[in-house]
Coordinates of C-alpha atoms and ligand atoms in Angstrom, one line a residue:
X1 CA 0.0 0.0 0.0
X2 CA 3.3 2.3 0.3
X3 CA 3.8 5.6 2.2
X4 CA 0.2 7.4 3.3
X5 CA -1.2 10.4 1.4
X6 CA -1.9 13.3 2.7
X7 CA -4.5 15.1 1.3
X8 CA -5.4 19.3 2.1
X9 CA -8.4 20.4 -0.4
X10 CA -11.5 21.3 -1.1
X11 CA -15.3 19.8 -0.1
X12 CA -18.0 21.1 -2.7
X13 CA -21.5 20.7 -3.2
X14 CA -21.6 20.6 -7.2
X15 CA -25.0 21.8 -8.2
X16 CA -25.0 20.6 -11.4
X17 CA -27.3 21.8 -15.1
X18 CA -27.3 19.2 -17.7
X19 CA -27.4 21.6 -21.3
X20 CA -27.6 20.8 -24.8
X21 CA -24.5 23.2 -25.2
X22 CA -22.5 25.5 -22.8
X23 CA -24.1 29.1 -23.2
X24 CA -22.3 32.4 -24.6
X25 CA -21.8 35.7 -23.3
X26 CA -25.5 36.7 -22.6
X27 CA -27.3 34.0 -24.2
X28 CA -30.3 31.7 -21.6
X29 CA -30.5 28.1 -22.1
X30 CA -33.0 25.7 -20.7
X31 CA -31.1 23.0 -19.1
X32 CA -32.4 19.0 -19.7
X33 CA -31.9 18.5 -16.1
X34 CA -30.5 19.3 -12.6
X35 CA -28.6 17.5 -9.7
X36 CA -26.7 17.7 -6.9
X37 CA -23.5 16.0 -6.7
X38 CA -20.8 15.6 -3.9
X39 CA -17.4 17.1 -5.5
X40 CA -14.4 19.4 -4.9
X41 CA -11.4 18.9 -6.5
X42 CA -9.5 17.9 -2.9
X43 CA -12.4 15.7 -2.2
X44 CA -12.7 14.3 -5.9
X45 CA -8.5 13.3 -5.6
X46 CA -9.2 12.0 -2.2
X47 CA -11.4 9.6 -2.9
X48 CA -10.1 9.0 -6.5
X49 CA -6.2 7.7 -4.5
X50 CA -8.6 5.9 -2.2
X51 CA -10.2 3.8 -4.9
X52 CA -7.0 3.1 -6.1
X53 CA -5.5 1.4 -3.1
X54 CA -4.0 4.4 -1.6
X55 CA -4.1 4.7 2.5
X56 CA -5.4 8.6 2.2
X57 CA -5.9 10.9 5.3
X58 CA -7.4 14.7 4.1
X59 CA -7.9 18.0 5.3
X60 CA -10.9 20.2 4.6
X61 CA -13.4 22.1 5.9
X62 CA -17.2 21.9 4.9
X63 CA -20.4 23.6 6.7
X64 CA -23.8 21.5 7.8
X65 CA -25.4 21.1 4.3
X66 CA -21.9 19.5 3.1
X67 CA -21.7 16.4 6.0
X68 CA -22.9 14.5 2.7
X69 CA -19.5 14.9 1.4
X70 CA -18.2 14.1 4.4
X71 CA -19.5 10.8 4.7
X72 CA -19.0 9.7 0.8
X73 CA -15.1 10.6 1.8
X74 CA -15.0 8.0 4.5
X75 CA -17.3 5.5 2.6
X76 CA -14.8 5.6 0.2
X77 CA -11.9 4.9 2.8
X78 CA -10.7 8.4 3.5
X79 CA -9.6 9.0 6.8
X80 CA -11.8 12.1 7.8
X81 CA -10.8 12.7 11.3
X82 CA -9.2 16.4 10.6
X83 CA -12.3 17.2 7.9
X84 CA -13.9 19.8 9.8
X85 CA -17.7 21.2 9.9
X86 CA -18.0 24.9 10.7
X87 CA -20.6 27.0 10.7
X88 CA -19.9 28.9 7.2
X89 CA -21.8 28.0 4.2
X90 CA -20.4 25.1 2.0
X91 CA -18.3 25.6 -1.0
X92 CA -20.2 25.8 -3.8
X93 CA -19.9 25.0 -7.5
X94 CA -22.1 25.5 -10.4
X95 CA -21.3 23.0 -12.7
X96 CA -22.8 22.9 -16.4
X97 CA -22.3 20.2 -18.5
X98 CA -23.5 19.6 -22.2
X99 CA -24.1 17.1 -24.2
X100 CA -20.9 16.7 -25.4
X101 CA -19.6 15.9 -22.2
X102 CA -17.8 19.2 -21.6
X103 CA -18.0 21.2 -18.9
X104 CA -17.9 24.5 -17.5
X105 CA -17.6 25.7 -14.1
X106 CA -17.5 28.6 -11.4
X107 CA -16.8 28.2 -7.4
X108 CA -17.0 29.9 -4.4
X109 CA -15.1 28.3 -1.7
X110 CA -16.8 29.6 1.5
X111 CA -15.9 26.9 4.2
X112 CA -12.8 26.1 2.0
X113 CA -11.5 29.6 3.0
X114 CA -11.5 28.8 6.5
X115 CA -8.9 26.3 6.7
X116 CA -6.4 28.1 9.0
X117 CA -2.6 27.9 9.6
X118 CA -3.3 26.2 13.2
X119 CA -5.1 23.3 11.4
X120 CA -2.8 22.4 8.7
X121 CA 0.4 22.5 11.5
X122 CA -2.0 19.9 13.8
X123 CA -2.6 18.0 10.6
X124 CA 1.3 18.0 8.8
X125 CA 2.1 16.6 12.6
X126 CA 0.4 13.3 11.7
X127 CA 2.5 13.0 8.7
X128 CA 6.2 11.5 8.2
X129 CA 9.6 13.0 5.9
X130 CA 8.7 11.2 2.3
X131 CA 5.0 11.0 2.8
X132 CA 3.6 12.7 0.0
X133 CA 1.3 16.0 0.2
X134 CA -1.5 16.5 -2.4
X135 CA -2.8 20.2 -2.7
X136 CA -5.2 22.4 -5.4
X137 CA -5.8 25.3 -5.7
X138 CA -9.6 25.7 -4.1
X139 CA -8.9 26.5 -0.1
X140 CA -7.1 28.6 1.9
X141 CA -3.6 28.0 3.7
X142 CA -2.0 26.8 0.2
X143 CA 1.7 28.8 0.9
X144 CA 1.5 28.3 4.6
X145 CA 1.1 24.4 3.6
X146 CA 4.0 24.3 1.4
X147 CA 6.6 26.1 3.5
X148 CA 5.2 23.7 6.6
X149 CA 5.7 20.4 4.2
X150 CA 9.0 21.1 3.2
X151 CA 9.9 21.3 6.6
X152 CA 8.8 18.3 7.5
X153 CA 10.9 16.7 4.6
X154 CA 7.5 16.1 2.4
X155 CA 7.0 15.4 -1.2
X156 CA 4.9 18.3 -2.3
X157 CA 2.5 17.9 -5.2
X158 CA 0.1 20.8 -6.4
X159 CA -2.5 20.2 -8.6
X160 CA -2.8 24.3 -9.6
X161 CA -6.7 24.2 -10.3
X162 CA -7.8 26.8 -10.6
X163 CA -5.1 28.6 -11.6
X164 CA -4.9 32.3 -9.5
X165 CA -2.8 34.5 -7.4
X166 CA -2.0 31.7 -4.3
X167 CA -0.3 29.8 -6.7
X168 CA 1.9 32.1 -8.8
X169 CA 3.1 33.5 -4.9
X170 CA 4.5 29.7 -4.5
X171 CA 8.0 28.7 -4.6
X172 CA 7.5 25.9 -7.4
X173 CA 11.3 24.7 -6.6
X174 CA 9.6 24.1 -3.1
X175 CA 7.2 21.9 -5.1
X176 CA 8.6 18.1 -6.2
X177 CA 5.6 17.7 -9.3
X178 CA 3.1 20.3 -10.4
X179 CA 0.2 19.2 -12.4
X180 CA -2.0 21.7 -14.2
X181 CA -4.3 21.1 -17.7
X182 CA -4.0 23.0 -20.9
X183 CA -5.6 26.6 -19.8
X184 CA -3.3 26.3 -16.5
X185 CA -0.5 25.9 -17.8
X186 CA -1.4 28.6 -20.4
X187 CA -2.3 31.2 -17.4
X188 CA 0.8 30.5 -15.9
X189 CA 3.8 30.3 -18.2
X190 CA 2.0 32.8 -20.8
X191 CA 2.5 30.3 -23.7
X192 CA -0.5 28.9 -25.1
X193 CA 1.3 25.5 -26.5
X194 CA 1.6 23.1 -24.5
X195 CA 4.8 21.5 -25.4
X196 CA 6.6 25.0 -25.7
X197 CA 5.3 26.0 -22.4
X198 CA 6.4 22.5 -20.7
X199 CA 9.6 23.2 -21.7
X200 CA 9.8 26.7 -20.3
X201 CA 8.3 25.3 -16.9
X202 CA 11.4 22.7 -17.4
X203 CA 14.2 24.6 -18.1
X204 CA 13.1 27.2 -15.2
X205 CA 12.9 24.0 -12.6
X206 CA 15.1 21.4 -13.6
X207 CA 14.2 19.4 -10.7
X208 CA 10.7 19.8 -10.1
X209 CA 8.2 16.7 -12.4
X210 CA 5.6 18.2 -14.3
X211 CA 2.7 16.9 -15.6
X212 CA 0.0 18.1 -18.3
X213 CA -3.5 16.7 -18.7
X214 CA -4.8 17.5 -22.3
X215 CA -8.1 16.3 -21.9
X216 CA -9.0 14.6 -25.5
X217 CA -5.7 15.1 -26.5
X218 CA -4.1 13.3 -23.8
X219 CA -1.1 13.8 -21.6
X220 CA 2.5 15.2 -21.5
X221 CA 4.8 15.6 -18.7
X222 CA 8.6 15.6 -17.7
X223 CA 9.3 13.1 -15.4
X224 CA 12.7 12.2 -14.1
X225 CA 14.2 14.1 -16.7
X226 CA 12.5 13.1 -19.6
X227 CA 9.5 14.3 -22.2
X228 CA 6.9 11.4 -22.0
X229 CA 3.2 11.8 -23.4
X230 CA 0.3 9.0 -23.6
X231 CA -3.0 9.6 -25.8
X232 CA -6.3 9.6 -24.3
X233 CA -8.2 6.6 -24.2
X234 CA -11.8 6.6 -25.8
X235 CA -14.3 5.7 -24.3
X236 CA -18.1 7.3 -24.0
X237 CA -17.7 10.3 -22.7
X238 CA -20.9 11.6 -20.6
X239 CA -19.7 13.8 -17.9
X240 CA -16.1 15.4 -18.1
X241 CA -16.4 16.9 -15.0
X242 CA -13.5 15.4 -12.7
X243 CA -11.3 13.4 -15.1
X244 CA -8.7 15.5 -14.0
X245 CA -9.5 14.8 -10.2
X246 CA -9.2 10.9 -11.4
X247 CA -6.4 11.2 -13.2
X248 CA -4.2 13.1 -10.6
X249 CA -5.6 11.5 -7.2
X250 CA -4.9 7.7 -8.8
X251 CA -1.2 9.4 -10.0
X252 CA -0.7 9.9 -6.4
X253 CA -1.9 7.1 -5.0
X254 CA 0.7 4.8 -7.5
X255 CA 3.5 7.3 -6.7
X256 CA 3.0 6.7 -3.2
X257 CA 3.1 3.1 -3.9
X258 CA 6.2 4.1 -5.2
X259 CA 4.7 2.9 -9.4
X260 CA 7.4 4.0 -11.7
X261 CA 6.0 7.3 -13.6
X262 CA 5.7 5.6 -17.0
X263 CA 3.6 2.8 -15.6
X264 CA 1.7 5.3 -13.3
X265 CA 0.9 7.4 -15.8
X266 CA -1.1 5.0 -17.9
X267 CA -3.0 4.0 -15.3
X268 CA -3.9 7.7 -14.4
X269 CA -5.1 8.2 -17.7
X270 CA -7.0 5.1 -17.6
X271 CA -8.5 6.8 -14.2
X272 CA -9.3 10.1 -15.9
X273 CA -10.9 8.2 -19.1
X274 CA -13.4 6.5 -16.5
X275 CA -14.3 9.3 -14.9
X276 CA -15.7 10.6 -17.8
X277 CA -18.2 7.5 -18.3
X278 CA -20.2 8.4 -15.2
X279 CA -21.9 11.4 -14.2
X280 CA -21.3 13.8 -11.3
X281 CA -17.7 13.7 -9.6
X282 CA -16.9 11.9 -6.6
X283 CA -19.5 8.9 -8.0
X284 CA -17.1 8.9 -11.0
X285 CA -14.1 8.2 -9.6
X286 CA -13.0 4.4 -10.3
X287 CA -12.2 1.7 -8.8
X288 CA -8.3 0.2 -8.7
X289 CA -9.5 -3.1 -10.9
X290 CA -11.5 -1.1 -13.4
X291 CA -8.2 1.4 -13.9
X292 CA -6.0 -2.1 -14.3
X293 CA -8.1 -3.4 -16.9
X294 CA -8.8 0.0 -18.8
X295 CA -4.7 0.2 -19.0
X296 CA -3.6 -2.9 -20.4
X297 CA -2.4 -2.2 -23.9
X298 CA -5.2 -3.0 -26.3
Ligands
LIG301 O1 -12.6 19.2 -10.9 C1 -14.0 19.1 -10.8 C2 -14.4 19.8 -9.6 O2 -14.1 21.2 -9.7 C3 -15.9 19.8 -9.3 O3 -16.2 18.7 -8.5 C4 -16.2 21.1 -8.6 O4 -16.5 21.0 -7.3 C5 -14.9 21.9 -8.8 O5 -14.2 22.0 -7.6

């Protein structure tokens, strides 16, 4: 099962509009139909590295109407102990997503913002030098958890969704991978290819593993050194929301399992290609034999 993963993120109750296609600038659309779904990209990887075998521990905070989220995490085998209820409103996402599969999405983190610098010192102390820290970009605390990490001799992993001010303040040489999609990467190197901009990000940080989710295009990252890439696997896409979440919370859990990257890799794309067969996000994240069988080479 390898090291434990330690997981500080977001809890959000995706309120979600099914549309024929995502609406412009000023235009209404009558949406087929609405849910609710339990999401958050923190909570989304969480479960996703559970489901894959990982042994995953996670930090968040969530108000009353949330404690549904709460319990799908531990369903799933998250240790929930430091997942927090307070008395602020629940993050919040409204999530569209048309019949294409795409999405389109805005959040407000309320609860998420109250994770303090006091919790994530009482929750780094439950963690060992190697374990491996998994962060986005959708609470609060997100420098004050890096600086605290590295003391503690942690691997550091941001996944920088959304992309925005708290992450372009961090020290990415602090960081040991950095994961973003196209438009991330895009926002933060100022070069809208993504091959070009990886190799910015790589000759800038020599050290630091980076990795690229294309979404129907794939993959590309630097690992150990190296350019790698995979294709996307197809499969019938309903509900894009989350692939990413899949992709990067299985990547962590076969990392911590200590999975060479190639290997990994294929098996996170596997993960994100599943998610996207399933509707909402936390209910699509897969399952560890589902993700083995989806990689083998076809
Ligand atoms: O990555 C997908 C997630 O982004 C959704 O679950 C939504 O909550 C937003 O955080």
């Amino acid at each position: 099962m390898g090291t434990t993963l330690h997981v500080i993120g977001s809890l959000m109750i995706d309120r979600v509009l099914r549309v024929p296609a995502l609406p412009a600038a000023g235009e209404t659309v009558m949406a087929r139909s609405a849910a609710v779904h339990p999401g958050g990209k923190g909570a989304n990887q969480a479960v996703a590295a559970a489901r894959c075998g990982a042994r995953v521990r996670m930090l968040g905070r969530t108000g009353s109407e949330g404690a549904f989220i709460v319990r799908e995490l531990a369903a799933a085998g998250v240790d929930t102990a430091c997942v927090m209820t307070s008395d602020a409103m629940s993050g919040f996402a409204a999530v569209m997503v048309a019949d294409d599969g795409m999405n389109s999405i805005v959040i407000a983190p309320e609860a998420n913002s109250r994770i303090g610098d006091v919790d994530i010192d009482a929750f780094l102390a439950g963690a060992s030098p190697g374990d491996l820290l998994l962060m986005q970009n959708e609470c609060s605390g997100l420098g004050h958890a890096v600086t605290a990490a590295r003391a503690r001799g942690m691997r550091i992993w941001l996944n920088a969704a959304p992309m925005g001010d708290a992450v372009r303040s961090i020290d990415l040489g602090a960081l040991s991978c950095l994961l973003v999609n196209e438009h991330e990467l895009a926002a933060l190197t100022g070069i809208g290819e993504a091959e070009a901009a990886l190799h910015q990000l790589a000759h800038a940080w020599p050290k630091l593993d980076l990795v690229v989710t294309l979404g129907a295009e794939g993959w590309i990252a630097r690992v150990d050194g190296a350019i790698a890439r995979g294709h996307a696997i197809p499969v019938n896409a309903i509900d894009t929301v989350g692939c990413g979440d899949a992709f990067v919370g299985a990547l962590a859990a076969l990392r911590s399992e200590g999975m060479p990257w190639i290997d990994a890799l294929a098996r996170a794309n596997a993960a994100g290609a599943l998610a996207a067969t399933v509707a909402g996000a936390i209910p699509s994240m897969p399952m560890r034999e589902a993700i083995e069988t989806l990689a083998q080479p076809h």
